[in-house]
Coordinates of C-alpha atoms in Angstrom, one line a residue:
M266 CA 101.8 108.6 99.8
P267 CA 105.2 107.1 99.8
F268 CA 106.2 104.9 102.6
V269 CA 109.3 106.7 104.0
T270 CA 111.9 105.1 106.2
I271 CA 114.4 107.6 107.7
N272 CA 117.6 106.5 109.4
V273 CA 119.3 108.9 111.8
L274 CA 122.1 108.7 114.4
K275 CA 121.0 107.5 117.8
G276 CA 120.6 110.1 120.6
K277 CA 119.1 112.9 118.6
S278 CA 116.4 115.0 120.2
D279 CA 112.7 114.7 119.4
A280 CA 112.9 118.2 117.8
Y281 CA 115.7 117.0 115.5
R282 CA 113.7 113.9 114.4
K283 CA 110.5 115.9 114.0
A284 CA 112.4 118.5 111.8
I285 CA 113.6 115.8 109.5
A286 CA 110.2 114.1 109.3
D287 CA 108.4 117.4 108.7
E288 CA 110.8 118.6 106.0
V289 CA 110.7 115.3 104.2
N290 CA 106.9 115.3 104.3
A291 CA 106.7 118.9 103.0
A292 CA 109.1 118.0 100.2
V293 CA 106.9 115.0 99.2
I294 CA 103.8 117.2 99.1
E295 CA 105.5 120.1 97.2
T296 CA 107.5 118.2 94.6
L297 CA 105.9 114.8 94.2
D298 CA 102.3 116.0 94.3
F299 CA 101.0 113.8 97.0
P300 CA 98.0 114.8 99.2
A301 CA 98.9 116.6 102.4
D302 CA 97.3 113.9 104.6
D303 CA 99.2 111.0 103.1
R304 CA 102.0 110.7 105.7
Y305 CA 103.5 107.3 106.3
Q306 CA 106.9 107.5 108.0
V307 CA 109.1 105.4 110.2
I308 CA 112.3 106.8 111.8
H309 CA 115.0 104.4 112.9
E310 CA 117.8 105.5 115.2
C311 CA 121.1 103.9 114.5
A312 CA 124.4 103.7 116.5
D313 CA 127.2 105.5 114.7
Q314 CA 128.8 102.3 113.5
D315 CA 125.5 101.1 112.2
L316 CA 124.8 104.0 109.9
E317 CA 127.7 103.6 107.4
F318 CA 127.8 106.2 104.6
Q319 CA 131.2 105.8 102.9
S320 CA 133.8 107.7 105.0
R321 CA 131.4 110.2 106.4
D322 CA 131.5 110.4 110.2
Q323 CA 129.6 113.7 110.8
D324 CA 125.9 114.0 111.2
R325 CA 124.1 112.1 108.4
V326 CA 120.7 110.7 107.4
M327 CA 119.7 108.0 105.0
M328 CA 116.2 107.7 103.7
H329 CA 114.3 105.3 101.4
L330 CA 110.9 106.0 99.8
V331 CA 108.7 103.3 98.4
M332 CA 105.9 104.6 96.2
R333 CA 103.7 103.8 93.2
S334 CA 105.5 104.1 89.9
G335 CA 104.9 107.0 87.5
K336 CA 106.4 110.1 89.0
P337 CA 108.6 111.9 86.5
D338 CA 112.4 112.2 86.9
Q339 CA 112.2 116.0 87.2
A340 CA 109.8 115.6 90.2
K341 CA 112.2 113.2 91.9
K342 CA 115.2 115.5 91.2
A343 CA 113.2 118.4 92.7
F344 CA 112.4 116.3 95.7
Y345 CA 116.1 115.5 96.3
A346 CA 117.1 119.1 96.0
R347 CA 114.3 120.3 98.3
V348 CA 115.1 117.8 101.0
V349 CA 118.8 118.6 101.0
E350 CA 118.2 122.3 101.1
A351 CA 115.7 122.0 103.9
L352 CA 117.7 119.6 106.1
G353 CA 120.7 121.9 105.7
R354 CA 118.6 124.7 107.3
N355 CA 116.9 122.6 109.9
P356 CA 118.3 120.5 111.6
G357 CA 121.7 121.5 110.0
I358 CA 122.8 118.4 108.1
A359 CA 125.4 119.0 105.4
P360 CA 124.0 118.3 101.9
G361 CA 126.8 115.7 101.2
N362 CA 125.6 113.7 104.2
V363 CA 122.0 113.1 103.0
L364 CA 121.4 109.8 101.1
I365 CA 118.0 109.3 99.4
T366 CA 116.7 106.3 97.5
I367 CA 113.4 105.7 95.9
S368 CA 111.8 102.3 94.9
E369 CA 108.7 102.2 92.9
N370 CA 106.0 99.5 92.8
H371 CA 102.5 99.0 91.5
D372 CA 98.9 99.5 92.6
I373 CA 98.6 95.9 93.7
D374 CA 101.5 96.3 96.1
W375 CA 99.6 98.3 98.6
S376 CA 97.1 97.4 101.4
F377 CA 96.4 100.2 103.9
E378 CA 93.9 98.3 106.0
D379 CA 91.6 95.3 106.2
G380 CA 93.7 93.1 103.9
I381 CA 92.3 94.9 100.9
A382 CA 94.3 96.2 97.9
Q383 CA 92.6 99.7 97.9
F384 CA 94.1 100.8 94.6
C385 CA 92.8 97.6 92.8
P386 CA 89.0 97.4 93.3
D387 CA 87.4 94.2 92.1

């Protein structure tokens, strides 16, 4: 149940954005052991000049996951590899043009609804 923010270049098709979202979600489920129905994603479209990734000027994507702490390093490495491989296939983004960051937080840092910290019952 990470909260995933995905940044892509503006003007991409719905199918392109859906492919990225679906592949990232599949990788979260397969490598980080989250439930299949825990999908929290936001996709931002950025103008070319607003999605700076060193000197890369081809198709590129940057994503950031926020999730509860505790996933092992090997699971994170598997996630990175799975995402890059999948996005290379569909929608065809070169592996060197995929940037992934993960930030971890604690149970108290989540409220899914009603202003309640669901992971921290009273």
